[in-house]
Coordinates of N, CA and C in Angstrom, one line a residue:
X30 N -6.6 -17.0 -9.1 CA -6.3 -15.7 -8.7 C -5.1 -15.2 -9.6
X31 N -5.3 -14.3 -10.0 CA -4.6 -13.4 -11.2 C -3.4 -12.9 -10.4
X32 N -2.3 -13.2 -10.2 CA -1.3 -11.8 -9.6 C -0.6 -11.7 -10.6
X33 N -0.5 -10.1 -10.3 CA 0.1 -9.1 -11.4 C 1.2 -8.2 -10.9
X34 N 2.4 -8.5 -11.5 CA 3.9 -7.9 -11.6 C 3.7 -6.6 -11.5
X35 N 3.6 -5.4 -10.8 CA 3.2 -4.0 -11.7 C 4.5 -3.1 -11.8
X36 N 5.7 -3.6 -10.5 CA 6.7 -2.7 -10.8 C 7.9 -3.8 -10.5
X37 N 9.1 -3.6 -10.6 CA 10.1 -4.4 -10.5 C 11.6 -3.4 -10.5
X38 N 12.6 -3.0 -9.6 CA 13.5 -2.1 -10.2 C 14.8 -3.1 -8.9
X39 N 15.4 -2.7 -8.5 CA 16.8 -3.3 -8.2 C 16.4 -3.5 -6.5
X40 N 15.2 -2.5 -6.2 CA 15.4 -2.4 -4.6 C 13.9 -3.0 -4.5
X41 N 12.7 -3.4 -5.4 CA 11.3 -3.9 -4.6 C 11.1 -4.4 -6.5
X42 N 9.7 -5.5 -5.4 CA 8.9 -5.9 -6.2 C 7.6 -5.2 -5.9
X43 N 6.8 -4.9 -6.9 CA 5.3 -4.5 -6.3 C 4.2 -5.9 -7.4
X44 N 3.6 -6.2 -6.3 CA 2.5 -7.7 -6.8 C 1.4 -6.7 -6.4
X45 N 0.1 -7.1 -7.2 CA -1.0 -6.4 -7.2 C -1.9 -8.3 -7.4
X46 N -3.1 -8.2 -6.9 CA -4.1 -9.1 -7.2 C -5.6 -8.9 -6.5
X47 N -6.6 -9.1 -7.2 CA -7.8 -8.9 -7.1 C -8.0 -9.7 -5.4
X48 N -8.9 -9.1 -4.6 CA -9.3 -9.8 -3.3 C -10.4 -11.5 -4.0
X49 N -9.9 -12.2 -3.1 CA -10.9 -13.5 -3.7 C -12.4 -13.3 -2.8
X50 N -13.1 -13.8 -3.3 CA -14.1 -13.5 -2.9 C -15.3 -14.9 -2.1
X51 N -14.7 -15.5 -2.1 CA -14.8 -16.8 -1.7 C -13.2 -17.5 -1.0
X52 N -13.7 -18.6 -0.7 CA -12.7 -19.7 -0.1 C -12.0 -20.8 -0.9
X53 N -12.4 -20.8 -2.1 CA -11.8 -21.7 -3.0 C -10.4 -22.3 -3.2
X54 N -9.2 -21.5 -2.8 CA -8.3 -21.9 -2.4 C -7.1 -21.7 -0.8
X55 N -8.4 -22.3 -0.2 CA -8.3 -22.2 1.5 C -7.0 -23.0 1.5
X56 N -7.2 -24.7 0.9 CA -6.2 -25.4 0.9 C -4.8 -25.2 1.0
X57 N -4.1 -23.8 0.0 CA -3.1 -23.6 0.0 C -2.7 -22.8 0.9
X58 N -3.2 -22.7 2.0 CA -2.7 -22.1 3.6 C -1.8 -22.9 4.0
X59 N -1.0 -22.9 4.9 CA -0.5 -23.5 5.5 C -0.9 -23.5 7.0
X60 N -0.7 -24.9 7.9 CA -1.4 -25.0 8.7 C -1.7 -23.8 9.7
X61 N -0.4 -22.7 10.1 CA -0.6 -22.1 11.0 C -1.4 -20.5 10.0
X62 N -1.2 -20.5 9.4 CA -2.3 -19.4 8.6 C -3.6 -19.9 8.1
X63 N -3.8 -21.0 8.6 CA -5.2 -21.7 8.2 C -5.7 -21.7 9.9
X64 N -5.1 -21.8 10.6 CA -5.8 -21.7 12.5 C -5.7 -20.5 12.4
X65 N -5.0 -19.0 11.8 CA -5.3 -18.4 12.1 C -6.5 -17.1 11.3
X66 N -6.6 -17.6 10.0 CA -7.8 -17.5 9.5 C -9.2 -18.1 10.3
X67 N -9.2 -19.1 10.5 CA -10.3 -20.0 11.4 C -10.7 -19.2 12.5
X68 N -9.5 -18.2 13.1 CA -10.1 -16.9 14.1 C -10.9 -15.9 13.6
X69 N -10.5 -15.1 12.6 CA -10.9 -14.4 11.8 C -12.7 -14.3 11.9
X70 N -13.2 -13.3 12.6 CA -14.9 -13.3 12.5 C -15.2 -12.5 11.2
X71 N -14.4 -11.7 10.7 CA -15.4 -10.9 9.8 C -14.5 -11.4 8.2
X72 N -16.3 -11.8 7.2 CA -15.4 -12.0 6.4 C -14.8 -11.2 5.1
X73 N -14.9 -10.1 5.7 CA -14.1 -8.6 4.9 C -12.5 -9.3 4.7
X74 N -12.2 -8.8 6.5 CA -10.5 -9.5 7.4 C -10.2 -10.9 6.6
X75 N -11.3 -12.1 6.6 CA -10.9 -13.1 5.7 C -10.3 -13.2 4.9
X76 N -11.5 -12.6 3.6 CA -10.6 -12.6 2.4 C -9.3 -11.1 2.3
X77 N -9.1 -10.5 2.7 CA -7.8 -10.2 2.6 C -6.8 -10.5 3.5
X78 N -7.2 -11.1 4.3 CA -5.8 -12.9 5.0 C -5.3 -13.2 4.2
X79 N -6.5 -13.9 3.5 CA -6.4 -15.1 2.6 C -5.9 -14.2 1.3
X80 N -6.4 -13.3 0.6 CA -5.3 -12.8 -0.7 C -4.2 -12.4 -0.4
X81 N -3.8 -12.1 0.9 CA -2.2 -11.5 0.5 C -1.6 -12.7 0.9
X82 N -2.6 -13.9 1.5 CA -1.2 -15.0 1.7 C -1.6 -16.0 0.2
X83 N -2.7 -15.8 -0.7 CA -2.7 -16.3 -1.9 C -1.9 -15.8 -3.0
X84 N -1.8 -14.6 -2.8 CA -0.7 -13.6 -4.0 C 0.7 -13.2 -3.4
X85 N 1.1 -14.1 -2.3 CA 2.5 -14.4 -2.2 C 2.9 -15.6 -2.7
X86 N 1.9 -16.9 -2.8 CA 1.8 -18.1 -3.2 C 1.9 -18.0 -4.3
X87 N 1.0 -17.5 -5.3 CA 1.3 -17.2 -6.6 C 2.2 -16.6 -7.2
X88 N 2.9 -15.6 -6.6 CA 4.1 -14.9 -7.0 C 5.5 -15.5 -6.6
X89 N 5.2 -16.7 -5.8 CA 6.6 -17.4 -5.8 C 7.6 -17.4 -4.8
X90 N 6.2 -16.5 -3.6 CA 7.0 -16.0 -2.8 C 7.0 -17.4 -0.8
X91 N 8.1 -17.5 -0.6 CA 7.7 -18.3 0.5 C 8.0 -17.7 1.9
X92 N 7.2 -18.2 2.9 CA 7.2 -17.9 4.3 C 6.5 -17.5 5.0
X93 N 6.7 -17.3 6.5 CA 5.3 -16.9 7.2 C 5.5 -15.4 7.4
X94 N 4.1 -15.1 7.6 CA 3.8 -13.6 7.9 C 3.9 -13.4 9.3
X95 N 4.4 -12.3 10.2 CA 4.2 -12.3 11.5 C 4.0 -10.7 11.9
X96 N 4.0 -10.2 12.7 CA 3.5 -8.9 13.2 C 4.4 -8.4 14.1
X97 N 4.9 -6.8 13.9 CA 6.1 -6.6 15.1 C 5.6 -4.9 14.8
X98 N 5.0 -4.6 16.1 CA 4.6 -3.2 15.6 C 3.2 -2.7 14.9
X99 N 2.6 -4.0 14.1 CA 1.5 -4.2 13.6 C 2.7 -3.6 11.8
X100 N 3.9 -3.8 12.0 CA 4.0 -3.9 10.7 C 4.4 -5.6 10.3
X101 N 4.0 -5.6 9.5 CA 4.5 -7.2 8.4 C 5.3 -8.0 8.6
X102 N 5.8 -8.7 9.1 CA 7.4 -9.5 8.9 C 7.3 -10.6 8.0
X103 N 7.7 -10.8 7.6 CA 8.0 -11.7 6.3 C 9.3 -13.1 6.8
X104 N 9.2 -14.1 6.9 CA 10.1 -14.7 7.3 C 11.0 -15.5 6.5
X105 N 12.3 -15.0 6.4 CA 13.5 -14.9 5.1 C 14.2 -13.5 5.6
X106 N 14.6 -13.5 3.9 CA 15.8 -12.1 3.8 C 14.7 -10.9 3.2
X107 N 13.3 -10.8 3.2 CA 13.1 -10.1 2.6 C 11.6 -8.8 3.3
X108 N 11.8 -8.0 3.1 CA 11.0 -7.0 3.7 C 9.8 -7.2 2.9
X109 N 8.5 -6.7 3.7 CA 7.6 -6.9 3.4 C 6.3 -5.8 3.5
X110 N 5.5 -5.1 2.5 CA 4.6 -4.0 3.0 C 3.1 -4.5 2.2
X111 N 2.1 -4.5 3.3 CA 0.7 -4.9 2.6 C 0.0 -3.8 2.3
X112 N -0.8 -3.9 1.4 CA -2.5 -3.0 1.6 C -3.0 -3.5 0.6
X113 N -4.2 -3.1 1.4 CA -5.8 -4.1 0.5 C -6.9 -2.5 0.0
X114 N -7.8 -2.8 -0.2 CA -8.6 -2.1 -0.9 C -10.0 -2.7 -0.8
X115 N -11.1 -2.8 -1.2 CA -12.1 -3.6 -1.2 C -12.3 -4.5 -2.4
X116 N -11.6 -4.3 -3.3 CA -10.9 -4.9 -4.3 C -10.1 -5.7 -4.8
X117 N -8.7 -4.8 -4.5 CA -7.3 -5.7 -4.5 C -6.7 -5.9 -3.6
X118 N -5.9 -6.8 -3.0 CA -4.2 -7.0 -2.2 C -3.4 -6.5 -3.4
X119 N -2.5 -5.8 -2.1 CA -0.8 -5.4 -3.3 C 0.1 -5.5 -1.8
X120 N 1.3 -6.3 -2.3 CA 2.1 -6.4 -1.6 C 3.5 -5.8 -2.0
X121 N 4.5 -5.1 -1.2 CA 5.4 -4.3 -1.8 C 6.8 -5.6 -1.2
X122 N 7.8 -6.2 -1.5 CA 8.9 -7.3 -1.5 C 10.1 -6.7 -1.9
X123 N 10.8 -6.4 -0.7 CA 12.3 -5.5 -0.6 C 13.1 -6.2 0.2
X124 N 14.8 -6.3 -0.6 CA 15.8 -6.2 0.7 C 15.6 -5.2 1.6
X125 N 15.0 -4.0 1.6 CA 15.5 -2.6 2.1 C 14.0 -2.6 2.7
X126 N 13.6 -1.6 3.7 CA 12.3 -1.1 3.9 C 11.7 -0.7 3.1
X127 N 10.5 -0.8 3.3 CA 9.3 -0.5 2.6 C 8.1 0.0 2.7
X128 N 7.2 0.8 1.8 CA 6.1 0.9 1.9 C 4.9 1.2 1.3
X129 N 4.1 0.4 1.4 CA 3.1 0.9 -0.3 C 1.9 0.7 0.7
X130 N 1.0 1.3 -0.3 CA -0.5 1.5 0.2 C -0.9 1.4 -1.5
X131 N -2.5 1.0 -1.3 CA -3.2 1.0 -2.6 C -5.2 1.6 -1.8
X132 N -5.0 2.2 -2.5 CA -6.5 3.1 -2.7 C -7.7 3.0 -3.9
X133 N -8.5 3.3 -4.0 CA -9.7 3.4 -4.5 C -9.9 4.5 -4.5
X134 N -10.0 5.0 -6.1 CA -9.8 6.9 -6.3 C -11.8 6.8 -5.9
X135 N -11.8 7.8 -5.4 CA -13.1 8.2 -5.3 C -13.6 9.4 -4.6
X136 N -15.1 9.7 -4.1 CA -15.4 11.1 -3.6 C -14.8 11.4 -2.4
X137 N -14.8 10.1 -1.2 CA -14.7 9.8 -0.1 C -13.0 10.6 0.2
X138 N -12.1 10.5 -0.3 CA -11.0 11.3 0.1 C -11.3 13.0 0.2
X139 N -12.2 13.2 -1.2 CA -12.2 14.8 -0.6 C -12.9 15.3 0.7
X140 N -13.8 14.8 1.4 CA -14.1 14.7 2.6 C -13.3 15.0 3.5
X141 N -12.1 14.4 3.5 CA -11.4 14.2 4.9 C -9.9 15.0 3.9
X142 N -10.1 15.6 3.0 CA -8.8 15.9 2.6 C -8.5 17.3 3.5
X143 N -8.8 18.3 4.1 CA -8.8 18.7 4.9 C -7.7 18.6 6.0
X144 N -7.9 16.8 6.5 CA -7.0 16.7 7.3 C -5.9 15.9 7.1
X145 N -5.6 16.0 6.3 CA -4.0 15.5 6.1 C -3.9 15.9 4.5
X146 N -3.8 17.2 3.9 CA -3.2 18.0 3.2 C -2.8 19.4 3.8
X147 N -1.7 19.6 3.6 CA -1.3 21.3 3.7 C -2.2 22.2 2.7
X148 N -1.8 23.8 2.9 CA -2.6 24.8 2.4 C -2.2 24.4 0.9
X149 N -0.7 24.1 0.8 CA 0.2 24.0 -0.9 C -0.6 22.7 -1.5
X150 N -0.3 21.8 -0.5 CA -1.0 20.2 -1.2 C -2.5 20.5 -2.0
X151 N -3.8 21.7 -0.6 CA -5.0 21.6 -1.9 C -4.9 22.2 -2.5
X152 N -3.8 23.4 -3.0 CA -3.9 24.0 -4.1 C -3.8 22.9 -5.1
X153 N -2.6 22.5 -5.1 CA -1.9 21.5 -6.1 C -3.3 20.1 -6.4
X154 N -4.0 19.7 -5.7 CA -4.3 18.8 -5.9 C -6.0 19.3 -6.0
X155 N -6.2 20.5 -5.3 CA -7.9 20.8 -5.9 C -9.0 19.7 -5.5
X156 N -9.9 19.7 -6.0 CA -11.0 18.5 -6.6 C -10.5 17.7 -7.3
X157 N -9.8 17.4 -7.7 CA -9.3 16.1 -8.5 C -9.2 15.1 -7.9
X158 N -10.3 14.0 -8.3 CA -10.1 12.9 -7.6 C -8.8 12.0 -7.6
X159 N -8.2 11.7 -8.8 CA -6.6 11.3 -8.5 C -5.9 12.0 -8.1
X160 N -5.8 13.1 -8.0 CA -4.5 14.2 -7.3 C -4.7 13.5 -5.7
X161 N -5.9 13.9 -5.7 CA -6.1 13.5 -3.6 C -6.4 12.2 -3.4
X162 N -6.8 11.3 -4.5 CA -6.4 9.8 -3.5 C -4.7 9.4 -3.9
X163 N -3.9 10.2 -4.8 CA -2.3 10.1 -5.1 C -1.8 10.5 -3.7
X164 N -2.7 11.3 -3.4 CA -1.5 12.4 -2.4 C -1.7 11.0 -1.0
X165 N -3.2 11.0 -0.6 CA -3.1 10.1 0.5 C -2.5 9.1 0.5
X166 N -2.0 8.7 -0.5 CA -2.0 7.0 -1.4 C -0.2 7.2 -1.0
X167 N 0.3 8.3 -1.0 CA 1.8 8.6 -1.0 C 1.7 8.7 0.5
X168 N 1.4 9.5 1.7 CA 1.2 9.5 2.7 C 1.2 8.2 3.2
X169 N 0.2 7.7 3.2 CA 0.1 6.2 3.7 C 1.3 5.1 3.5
X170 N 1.6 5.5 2.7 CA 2.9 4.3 1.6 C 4.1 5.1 3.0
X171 N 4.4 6.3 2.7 CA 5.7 7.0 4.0 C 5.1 6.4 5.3
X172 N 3.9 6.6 5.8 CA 3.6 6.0 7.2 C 4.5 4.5 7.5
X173 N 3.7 3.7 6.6 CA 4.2 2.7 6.4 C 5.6 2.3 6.6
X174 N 6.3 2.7 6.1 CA 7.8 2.9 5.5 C 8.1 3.2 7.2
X175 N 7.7 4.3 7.4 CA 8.3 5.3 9.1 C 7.2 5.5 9.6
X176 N 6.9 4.4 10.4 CA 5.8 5.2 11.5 C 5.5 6.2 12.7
X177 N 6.7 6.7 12.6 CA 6.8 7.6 13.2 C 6.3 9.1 12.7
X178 N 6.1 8.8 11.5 CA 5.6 9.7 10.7 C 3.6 9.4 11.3
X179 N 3.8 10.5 12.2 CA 1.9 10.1 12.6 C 0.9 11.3 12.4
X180 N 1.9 12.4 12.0 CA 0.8 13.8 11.8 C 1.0 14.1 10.1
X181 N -0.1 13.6 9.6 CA 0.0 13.5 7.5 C 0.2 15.1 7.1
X182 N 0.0 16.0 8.4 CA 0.2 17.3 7.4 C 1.5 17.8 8.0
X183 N 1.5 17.9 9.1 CA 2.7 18.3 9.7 C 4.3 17.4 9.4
X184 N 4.3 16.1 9.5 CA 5.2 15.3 9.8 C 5.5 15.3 7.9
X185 N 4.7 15.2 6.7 CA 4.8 14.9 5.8 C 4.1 16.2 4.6
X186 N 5.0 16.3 3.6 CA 4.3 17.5 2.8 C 4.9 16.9 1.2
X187 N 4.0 16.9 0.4 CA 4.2 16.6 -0.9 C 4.6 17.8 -1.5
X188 N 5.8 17.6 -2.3 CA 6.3 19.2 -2.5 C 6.2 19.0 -4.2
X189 N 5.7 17.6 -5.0 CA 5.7 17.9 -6.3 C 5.0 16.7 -7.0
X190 N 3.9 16.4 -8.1 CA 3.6 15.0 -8.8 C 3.9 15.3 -9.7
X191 N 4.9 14.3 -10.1 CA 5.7 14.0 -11.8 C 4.1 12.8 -11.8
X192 N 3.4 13.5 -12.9 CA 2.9 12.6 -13.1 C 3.2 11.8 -14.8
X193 N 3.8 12.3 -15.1 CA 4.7 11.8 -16.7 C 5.5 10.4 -16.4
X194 N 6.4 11.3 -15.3 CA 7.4 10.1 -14.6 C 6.9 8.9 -13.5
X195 N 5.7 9.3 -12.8 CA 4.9 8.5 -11.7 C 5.6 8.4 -10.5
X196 N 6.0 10.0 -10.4 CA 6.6 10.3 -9.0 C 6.1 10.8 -8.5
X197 N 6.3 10.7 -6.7 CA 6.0 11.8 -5.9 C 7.2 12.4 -5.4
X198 N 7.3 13.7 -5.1 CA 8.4 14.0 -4.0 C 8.0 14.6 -3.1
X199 N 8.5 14.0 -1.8 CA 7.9 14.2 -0.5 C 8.9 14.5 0.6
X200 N 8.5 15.9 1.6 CA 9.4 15.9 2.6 C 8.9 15.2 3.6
X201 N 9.5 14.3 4.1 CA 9.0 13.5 5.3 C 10.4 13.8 6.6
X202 N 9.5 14.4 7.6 CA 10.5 15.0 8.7 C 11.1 16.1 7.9
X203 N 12.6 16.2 8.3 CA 13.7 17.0 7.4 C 14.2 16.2 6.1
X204 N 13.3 15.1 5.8 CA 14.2 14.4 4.5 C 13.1 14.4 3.0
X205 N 13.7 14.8 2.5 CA 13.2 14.8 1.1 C 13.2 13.8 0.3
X206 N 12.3 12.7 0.0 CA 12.1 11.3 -0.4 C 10.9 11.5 -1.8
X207 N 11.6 10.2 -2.4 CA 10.6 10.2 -3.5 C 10.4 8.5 -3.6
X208 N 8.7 8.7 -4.1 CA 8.0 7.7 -3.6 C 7.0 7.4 -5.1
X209 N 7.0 6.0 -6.0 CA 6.6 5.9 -6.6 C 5.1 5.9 -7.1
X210 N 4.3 5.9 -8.1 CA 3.0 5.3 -8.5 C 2.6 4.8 -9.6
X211 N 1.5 4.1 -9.5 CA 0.7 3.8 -10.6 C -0.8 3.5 -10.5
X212 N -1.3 4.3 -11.4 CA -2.9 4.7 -11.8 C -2.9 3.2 -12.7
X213 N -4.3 2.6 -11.9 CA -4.9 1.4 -13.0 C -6.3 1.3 -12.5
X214 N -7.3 1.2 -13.2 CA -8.8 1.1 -13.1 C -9.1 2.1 -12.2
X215 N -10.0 2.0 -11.4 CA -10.0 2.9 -10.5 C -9.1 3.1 -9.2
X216 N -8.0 2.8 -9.3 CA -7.4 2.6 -7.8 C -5.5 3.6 -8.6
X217 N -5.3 3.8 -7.2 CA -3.8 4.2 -7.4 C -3.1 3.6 -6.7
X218 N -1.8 3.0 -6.5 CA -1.1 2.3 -5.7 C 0.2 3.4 -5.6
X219 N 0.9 3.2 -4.9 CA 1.9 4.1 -4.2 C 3.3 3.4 -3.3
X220 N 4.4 3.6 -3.8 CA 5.1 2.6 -3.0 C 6.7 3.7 -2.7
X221 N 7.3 3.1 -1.3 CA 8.4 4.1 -0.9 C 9.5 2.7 -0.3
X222 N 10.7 3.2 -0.8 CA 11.6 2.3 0.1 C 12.7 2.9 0.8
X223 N 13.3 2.6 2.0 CA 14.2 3.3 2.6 C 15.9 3.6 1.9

C-alpha cells in the first residue's frame, strides 16, 4: 500500500493512500481492530477499516482508533480526521482539531448542489465540476472540524477559491476560516484545523 505525504505545515499532516482491495495485509491489525473488522458485514466498510488502519501503519503512525461522537479518537497526543472515497483513505494528523474530507470530482455533486450551496456559491462555482466537488469537499472538511455546523448553506458560506494558492475562505457561524486543498487524479481533498 502506497501512502502518500500530500501536505505537511506546523499544525497537520495530510496522508492520502489508495483503498486495498483485498485482505492481503489483514495480519498487521492488531488484535482488537482485527475482532472488530471480523464484525464488519459489508465489504465496502472493510476495506476502508482496514486502509485507514493500514495507512496509519505505513505512515508511522501508532494507536488505537475509538469513536466519541462518531468523530475519530486517536489514542496519544494527536488529533485525528478520516475520509475515504471509493478509491482512497486520507487521514488528516494534528495537535489541534481537525478536519478533511476527500471526494471524487464528478457529475453526481451537481445534482444535489442545490442543497448545500448559497445563491453566491452557484454563481461562483457554476457547472464546474471541481469548483462544486471543492466547495462540498471544504464543507464537509468544516463539518468535520465543528459539527455543529449541520445546515451546509446556512451554517457555512464559501466567500472565496484561491485556487493559485489552494485556498478556501469560509464563513462558518460568525467566523471566517480558511481551509486548505489539493486537486490530484480525479479527486479533491480539503482539510481545516482549529
Amino acid at each position: 500500500m502506497k501512502t502518500e505525504l500530500v501536505y505537511q505545515d506546523d499544525k497537520i499532516q495530510i496522508f492520502i493512500a489508495s483503498l486495498p482491495t483485498n485482505e492481503e495485509n489483514i495480519s498487521l491489525l492488531n488484535p482488537d481492530d482485527l475482532t472488530a473488522y471480523k464484525k464488519i458485514s459489508s465489504q465496502s466498510r472493510k476495506m476502508e477499516f482496514l486502509g485507514v488502519r493500514l495507512l496509519l501503519h505505513h505512515a508511522g503512525i501508532q494507536g488505537k482508533i475509538s469513536y466519541q461522537n462518531k468523530k475519530p479518537i486517536l489514542s496519544g497526543d494527536l488529533n485525528l480526521s478520516i475520509s475515504h472515497n471509493k478509491t482512497h483513505v486520507a487521514v488528516g494528523l494534528s495537535k489541534i482539531a481537525c478536519g478533511i474530507d476527500i471526494e471524487h470530482i464528478g457529475a453526481r455533486v451537481l445534482r444535489i448542489q442545490s442543497r448545500f450551496l448559497t445563491d453566491f456559491e452557484m454563481q461562483l462555482a457554476g457547472s464546474d465540476l471541481v469548483r462544486n466537488s471543492l466547495m462540498w469537499s471544504a464543507k464537509e472538511a468544516a463539518y468535520k472540524l465543528d459539527n455543529s455546523l449541520i445546515d451546509f448553506k446556512q451554517d457555512m458560506e464559501i466567500l472565496e477559491l484561491d485556487e493559485d494558492k489552494q485556498i478556501v475562505k469560509m464563513r462558518c457561524s460568525q467566523n471566517e476560516r480558511i481551509l486548505h486543498f489539493r486537486i490530484f487524479n480525479d479527486n479533491v481533498i480539503c482539510w481545516i484545523t482549529a
